[in-house]
PDB file of C-alpha atoms in Angstrom:
ATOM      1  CA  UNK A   1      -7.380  14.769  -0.570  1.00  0.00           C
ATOM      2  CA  UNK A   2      -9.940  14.519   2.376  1.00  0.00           C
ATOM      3  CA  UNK A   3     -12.288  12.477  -0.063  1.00  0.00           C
ATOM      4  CA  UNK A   4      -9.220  10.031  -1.106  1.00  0.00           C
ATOM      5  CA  UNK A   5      -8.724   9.766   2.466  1.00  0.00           C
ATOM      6  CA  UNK A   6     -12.248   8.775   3.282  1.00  0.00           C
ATOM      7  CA  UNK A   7     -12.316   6.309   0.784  1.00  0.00           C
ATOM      8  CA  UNK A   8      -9.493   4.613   1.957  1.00  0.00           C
ATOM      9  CA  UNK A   9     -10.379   4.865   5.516  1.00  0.00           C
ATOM     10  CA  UNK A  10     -14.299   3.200   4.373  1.00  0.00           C
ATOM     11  CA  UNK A  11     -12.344   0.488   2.406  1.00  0.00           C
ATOM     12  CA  UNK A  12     -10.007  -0.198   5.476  1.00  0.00           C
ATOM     13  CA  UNK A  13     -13.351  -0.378   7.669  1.00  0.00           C
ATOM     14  CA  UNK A  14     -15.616  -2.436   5.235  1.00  0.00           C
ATOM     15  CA  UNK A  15     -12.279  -5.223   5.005  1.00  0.00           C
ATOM     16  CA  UNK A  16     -12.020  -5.417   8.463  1.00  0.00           C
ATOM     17  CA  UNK A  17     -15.705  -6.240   9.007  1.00  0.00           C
ATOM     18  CA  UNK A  18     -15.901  -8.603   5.835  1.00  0.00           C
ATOM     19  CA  UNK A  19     -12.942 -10.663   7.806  1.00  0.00           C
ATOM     20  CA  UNK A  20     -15.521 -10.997  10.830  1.00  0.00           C
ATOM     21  CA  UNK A  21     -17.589 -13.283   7.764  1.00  0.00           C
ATOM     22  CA  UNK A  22     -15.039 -14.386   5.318  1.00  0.00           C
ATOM     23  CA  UNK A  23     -11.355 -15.677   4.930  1.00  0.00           C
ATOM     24  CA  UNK A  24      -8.668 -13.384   4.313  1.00  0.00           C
ATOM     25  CA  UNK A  25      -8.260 -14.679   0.740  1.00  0.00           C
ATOM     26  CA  UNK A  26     -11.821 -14.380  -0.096  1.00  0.00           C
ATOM     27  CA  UNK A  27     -11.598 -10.784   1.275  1.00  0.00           C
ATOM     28  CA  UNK A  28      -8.714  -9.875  -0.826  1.00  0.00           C
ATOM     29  CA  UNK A  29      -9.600 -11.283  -4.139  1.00  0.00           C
ATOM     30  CA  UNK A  30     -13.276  -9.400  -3.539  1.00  0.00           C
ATOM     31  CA  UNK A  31     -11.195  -6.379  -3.118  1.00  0.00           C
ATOM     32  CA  UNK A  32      -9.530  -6.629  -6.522  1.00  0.00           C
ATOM     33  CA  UNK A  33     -12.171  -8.222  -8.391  1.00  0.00           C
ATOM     34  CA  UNK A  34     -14.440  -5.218  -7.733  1.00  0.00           C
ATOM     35  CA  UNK A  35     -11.797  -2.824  -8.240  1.00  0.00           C
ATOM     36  CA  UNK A  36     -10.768  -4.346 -11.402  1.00  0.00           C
ATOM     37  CA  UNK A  37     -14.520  -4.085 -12.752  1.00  0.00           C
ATOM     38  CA  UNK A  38     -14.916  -0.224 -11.436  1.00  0.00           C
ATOM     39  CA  UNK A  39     -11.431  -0.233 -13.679  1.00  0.00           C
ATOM     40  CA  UNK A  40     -13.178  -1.561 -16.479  1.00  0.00           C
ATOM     41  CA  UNK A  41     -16.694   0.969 -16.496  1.00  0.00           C
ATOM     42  CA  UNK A  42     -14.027   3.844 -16.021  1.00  0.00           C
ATOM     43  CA  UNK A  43     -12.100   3.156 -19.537  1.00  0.00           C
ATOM     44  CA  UNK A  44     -15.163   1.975 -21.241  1.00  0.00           C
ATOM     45  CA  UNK A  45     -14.633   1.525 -24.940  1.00  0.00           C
ATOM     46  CA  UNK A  46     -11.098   2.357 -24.699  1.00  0.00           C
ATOM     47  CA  UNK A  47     -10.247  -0.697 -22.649  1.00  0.00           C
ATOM     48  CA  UNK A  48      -8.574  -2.278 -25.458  1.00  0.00           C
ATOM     49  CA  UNK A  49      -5.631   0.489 -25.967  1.00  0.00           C
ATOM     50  CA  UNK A  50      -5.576   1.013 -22.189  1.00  0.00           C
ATOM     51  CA  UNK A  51      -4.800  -2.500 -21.302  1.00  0.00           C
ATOM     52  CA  UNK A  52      -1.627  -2.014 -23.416  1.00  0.00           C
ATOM     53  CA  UNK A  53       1.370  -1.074 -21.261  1.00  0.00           C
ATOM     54  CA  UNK A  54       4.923   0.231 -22.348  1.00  0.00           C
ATOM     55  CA  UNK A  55       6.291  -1.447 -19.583  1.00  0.00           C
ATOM     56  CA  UNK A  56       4.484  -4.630 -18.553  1.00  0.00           C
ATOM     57  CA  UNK A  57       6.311  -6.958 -16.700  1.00  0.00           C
ATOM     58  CA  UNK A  58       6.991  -3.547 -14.084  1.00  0.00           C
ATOM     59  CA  UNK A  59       3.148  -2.872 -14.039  1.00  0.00           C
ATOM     60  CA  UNK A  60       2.285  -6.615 -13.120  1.00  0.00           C
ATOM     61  CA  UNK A  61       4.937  -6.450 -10.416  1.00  0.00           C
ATOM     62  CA  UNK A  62       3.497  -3.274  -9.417  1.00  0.00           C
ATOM     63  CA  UNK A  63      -0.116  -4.470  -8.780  1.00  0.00           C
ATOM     64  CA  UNK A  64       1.340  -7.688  -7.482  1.00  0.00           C
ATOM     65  CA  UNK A  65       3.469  -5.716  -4.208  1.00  0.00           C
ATOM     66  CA  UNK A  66      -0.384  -4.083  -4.147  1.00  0.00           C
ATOM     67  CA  UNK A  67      -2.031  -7.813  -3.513  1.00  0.00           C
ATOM     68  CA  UNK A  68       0.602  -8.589  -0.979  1.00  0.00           C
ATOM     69  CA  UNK A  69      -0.005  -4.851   0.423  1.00  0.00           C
ATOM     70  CA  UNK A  70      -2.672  -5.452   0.778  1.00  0.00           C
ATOM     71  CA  UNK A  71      -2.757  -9.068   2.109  1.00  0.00           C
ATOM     72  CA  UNK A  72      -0.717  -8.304   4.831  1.00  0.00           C
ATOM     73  CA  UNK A  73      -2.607  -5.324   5.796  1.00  0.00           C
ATOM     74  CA  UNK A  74      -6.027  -7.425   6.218  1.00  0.00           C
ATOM     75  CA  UNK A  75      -3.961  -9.773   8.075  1.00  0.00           C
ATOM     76  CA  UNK A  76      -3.239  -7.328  10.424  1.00  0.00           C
ATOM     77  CA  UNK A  77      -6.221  -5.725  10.495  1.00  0.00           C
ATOM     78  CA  UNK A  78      -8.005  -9.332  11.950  1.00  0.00           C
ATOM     79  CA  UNK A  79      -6.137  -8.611  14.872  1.00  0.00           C
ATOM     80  CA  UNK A  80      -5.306  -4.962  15.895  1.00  0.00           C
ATOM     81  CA  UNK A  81      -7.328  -2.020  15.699  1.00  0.00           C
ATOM     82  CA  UNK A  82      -8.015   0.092  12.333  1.00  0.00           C
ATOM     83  CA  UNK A  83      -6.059   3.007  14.199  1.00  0.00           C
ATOM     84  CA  UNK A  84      -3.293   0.994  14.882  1.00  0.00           C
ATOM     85  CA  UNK A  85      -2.954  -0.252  11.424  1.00  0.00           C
ATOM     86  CA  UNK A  86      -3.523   3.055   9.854  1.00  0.00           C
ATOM     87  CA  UNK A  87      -0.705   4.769  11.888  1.00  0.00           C
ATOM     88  CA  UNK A  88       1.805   1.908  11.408  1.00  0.00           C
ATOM     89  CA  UNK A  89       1.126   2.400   7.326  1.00  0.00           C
ATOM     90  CA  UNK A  90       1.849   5.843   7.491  1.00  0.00           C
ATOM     91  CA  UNK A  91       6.007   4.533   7.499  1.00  0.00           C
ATOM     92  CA  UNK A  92       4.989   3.984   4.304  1.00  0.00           C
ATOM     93  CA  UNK A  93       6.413   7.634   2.837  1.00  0.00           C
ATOM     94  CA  UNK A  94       9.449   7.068   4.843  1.00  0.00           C
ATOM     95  CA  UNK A  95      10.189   3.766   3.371  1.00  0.00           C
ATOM     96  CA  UNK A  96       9.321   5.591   0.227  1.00  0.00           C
ATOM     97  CA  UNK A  97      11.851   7.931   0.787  1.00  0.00           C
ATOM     98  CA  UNK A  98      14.805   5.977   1.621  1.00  0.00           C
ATOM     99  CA  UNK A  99      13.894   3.814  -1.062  1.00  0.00           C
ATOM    100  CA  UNK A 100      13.940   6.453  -3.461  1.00  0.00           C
ATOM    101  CA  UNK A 101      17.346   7.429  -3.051  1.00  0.00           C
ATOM    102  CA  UNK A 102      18.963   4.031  -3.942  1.00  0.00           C
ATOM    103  CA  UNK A 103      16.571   3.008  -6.391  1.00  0.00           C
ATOM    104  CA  UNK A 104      15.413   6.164  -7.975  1.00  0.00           C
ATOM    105  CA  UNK A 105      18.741   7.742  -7.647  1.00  0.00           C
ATOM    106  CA  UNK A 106      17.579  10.901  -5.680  1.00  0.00           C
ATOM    107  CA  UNK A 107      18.761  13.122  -3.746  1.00  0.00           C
ATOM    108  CA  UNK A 108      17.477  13.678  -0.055  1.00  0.00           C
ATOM    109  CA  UNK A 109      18.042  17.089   1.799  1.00  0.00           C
ATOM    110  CA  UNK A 110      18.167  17.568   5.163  1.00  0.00           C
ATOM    111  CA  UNK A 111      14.554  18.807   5.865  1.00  0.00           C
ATOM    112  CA  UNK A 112      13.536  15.554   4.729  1.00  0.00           C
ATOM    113  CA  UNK A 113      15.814  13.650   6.497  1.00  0.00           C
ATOM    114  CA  UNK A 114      14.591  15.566   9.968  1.00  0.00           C
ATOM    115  CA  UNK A 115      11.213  14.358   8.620  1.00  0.00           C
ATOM    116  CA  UNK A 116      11.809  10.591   8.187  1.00  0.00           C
ATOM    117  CA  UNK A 117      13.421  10.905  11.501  1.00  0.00           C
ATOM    118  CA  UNK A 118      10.382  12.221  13.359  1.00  0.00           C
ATOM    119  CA  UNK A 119       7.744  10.425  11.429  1.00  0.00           C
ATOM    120  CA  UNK A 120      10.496   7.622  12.561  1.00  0.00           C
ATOM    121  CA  UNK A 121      10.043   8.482  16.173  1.00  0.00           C
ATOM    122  CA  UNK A 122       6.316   9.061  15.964  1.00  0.00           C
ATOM    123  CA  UNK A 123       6.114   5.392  14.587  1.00  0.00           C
ATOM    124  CA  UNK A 124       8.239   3.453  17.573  1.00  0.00           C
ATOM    125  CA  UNK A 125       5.922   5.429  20.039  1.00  0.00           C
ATOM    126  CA  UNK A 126       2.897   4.146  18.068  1.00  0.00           C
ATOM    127  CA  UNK A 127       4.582   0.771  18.117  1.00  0.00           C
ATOM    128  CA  UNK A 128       6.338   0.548  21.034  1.00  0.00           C
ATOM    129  CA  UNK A 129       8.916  -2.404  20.735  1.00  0.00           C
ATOM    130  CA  UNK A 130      10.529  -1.782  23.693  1.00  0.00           C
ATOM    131  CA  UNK A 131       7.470  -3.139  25.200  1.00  0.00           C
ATOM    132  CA  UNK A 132       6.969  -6.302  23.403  1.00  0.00           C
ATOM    133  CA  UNK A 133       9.282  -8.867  22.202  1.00  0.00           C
ATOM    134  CA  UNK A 134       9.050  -9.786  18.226  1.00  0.00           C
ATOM    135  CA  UNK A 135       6.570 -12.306  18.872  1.00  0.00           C
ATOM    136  CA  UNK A 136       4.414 -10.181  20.496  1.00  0.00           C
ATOM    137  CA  UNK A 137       4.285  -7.816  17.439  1.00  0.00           C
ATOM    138  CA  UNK A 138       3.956 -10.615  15.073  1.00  0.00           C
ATOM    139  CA  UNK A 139       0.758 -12.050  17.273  1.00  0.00           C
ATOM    140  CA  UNK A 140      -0.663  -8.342  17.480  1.00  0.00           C
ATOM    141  CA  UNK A 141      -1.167  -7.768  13.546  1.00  0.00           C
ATOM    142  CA  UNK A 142       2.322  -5.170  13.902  1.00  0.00           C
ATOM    143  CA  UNK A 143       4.501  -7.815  12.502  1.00  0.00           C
ATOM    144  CA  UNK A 144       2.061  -7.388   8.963  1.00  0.00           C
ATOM    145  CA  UNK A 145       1.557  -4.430   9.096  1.00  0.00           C
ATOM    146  CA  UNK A 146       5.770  -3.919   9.110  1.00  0.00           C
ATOM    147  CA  UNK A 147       5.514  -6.115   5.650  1.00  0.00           C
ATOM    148  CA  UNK A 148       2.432  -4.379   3.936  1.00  0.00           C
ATOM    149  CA  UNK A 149       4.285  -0.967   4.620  1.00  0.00           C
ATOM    150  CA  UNK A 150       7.336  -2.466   3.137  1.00  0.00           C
ATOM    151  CA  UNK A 151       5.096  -3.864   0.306  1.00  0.00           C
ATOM    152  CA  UNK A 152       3.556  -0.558   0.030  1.00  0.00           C
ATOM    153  CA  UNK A 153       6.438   1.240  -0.759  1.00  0.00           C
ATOM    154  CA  UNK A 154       7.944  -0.598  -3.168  1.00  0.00           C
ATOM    155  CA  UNK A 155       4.536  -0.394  -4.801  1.00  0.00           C
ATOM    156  CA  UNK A 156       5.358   3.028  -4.223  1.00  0.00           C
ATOM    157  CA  UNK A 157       8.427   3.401  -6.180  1.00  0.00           C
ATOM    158  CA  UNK A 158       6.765   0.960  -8.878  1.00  0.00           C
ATOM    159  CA  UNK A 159       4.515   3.093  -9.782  1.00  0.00           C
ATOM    160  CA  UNK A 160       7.255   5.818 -10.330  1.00  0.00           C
ATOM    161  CA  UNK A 161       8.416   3.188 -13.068  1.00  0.00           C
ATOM    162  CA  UNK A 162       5.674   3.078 -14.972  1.00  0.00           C
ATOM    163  CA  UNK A 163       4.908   6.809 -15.280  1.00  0.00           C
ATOM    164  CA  UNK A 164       5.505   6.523 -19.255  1.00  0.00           C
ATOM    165  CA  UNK A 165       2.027   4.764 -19.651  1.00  0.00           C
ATOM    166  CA  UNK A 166      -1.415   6.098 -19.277  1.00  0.00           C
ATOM    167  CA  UNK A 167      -2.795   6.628 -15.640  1.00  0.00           C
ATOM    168  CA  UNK A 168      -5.845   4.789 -16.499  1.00  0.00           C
ATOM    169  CA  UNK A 169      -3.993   1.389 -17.756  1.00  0.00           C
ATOM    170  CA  UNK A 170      -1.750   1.755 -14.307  1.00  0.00           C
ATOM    171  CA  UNK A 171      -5.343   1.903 -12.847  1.00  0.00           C
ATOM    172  CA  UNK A 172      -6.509  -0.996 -15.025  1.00  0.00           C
ATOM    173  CA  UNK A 173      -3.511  -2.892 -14.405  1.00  0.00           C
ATOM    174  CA  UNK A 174      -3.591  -3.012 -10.249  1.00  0.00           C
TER     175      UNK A 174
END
């Protein structure tokens, strides 16, 4: 977990400088092109049966929400701080959460409810609206970062709906 964590965080930091040099959209699409080639050495010779999906139509909807995900997020990040950014994401799970129960059809106790309501809390005191209009969180990067969490968890709950086909073709596929 600590190394998935660092790799994220390294990605997140090598974006945000590549935006000092290059567009947003030339940012993103290096993102994904090098991703998708890393994707291709890991299946090797069984790239063939691996870019076969059961489902899809849900998996290229599924790495689409990731483009815009991420999108958003290097939006954001050409105006606020990595910290800020990475706290803001972590509504992610929440959204994830809430999201689950009306389109996964689960059921949410009431530990987890007390835990979307502090992770909640601790996200208004990270963001502090009561301190800036919208505008002001639109013009700080909060405004995309808002979206991309959004975005995130419906990729999220995506990826939930494609759990019938092979890890490595969901891989292949965002």
């Amino acid at each position: 977990m600590l190394g998935t964590m660092f790799c994220f965080l390294l990605l997140d930091a090598v974006m945000k400088l590549a935006l000092e040099h290059y567009s947003l959209v030339q940012v993103t699409w290096g993102r994904f092109f090098f991703a998708s080639v890393a994707a291709a050495a890991v299946c090797g010779k069984h790239l063939p049966v691996l870019a076969r999906s059961k489902v899809p139509a849900v998996q290229v909807l599924r790495s689409l929400l990731l483009m815009i995900t991420t999108a958003l997020f290097n939006a954001g990040i050409m105006q606020a701080p990595l910290a800020t950014a990475t706290t803001i994401m972590y509504l992610t799970p929440i959204l994830v959460t809430i999201m689950s129960i009306f389109l996964l059809r689960e059921d949410v106790g009431v530990r987890r409810w007390i835990g979307i309501l502090v992770g909640f809390v601790g996200a208004l005191v990270v963001v502090q609206p009561w301190n800036a209009g919208l505008g002001s969180l639109v013009q700080s990067g909060t405004g995309f970062f808002l979206l991309a969490a959004v975005s995130n968890a419906s990729y999220q709950i995506a990826t939930r709906w494609v759990r019938g086909d092979d890890p490595l073709t969901s891989l292949l596929f965002t």
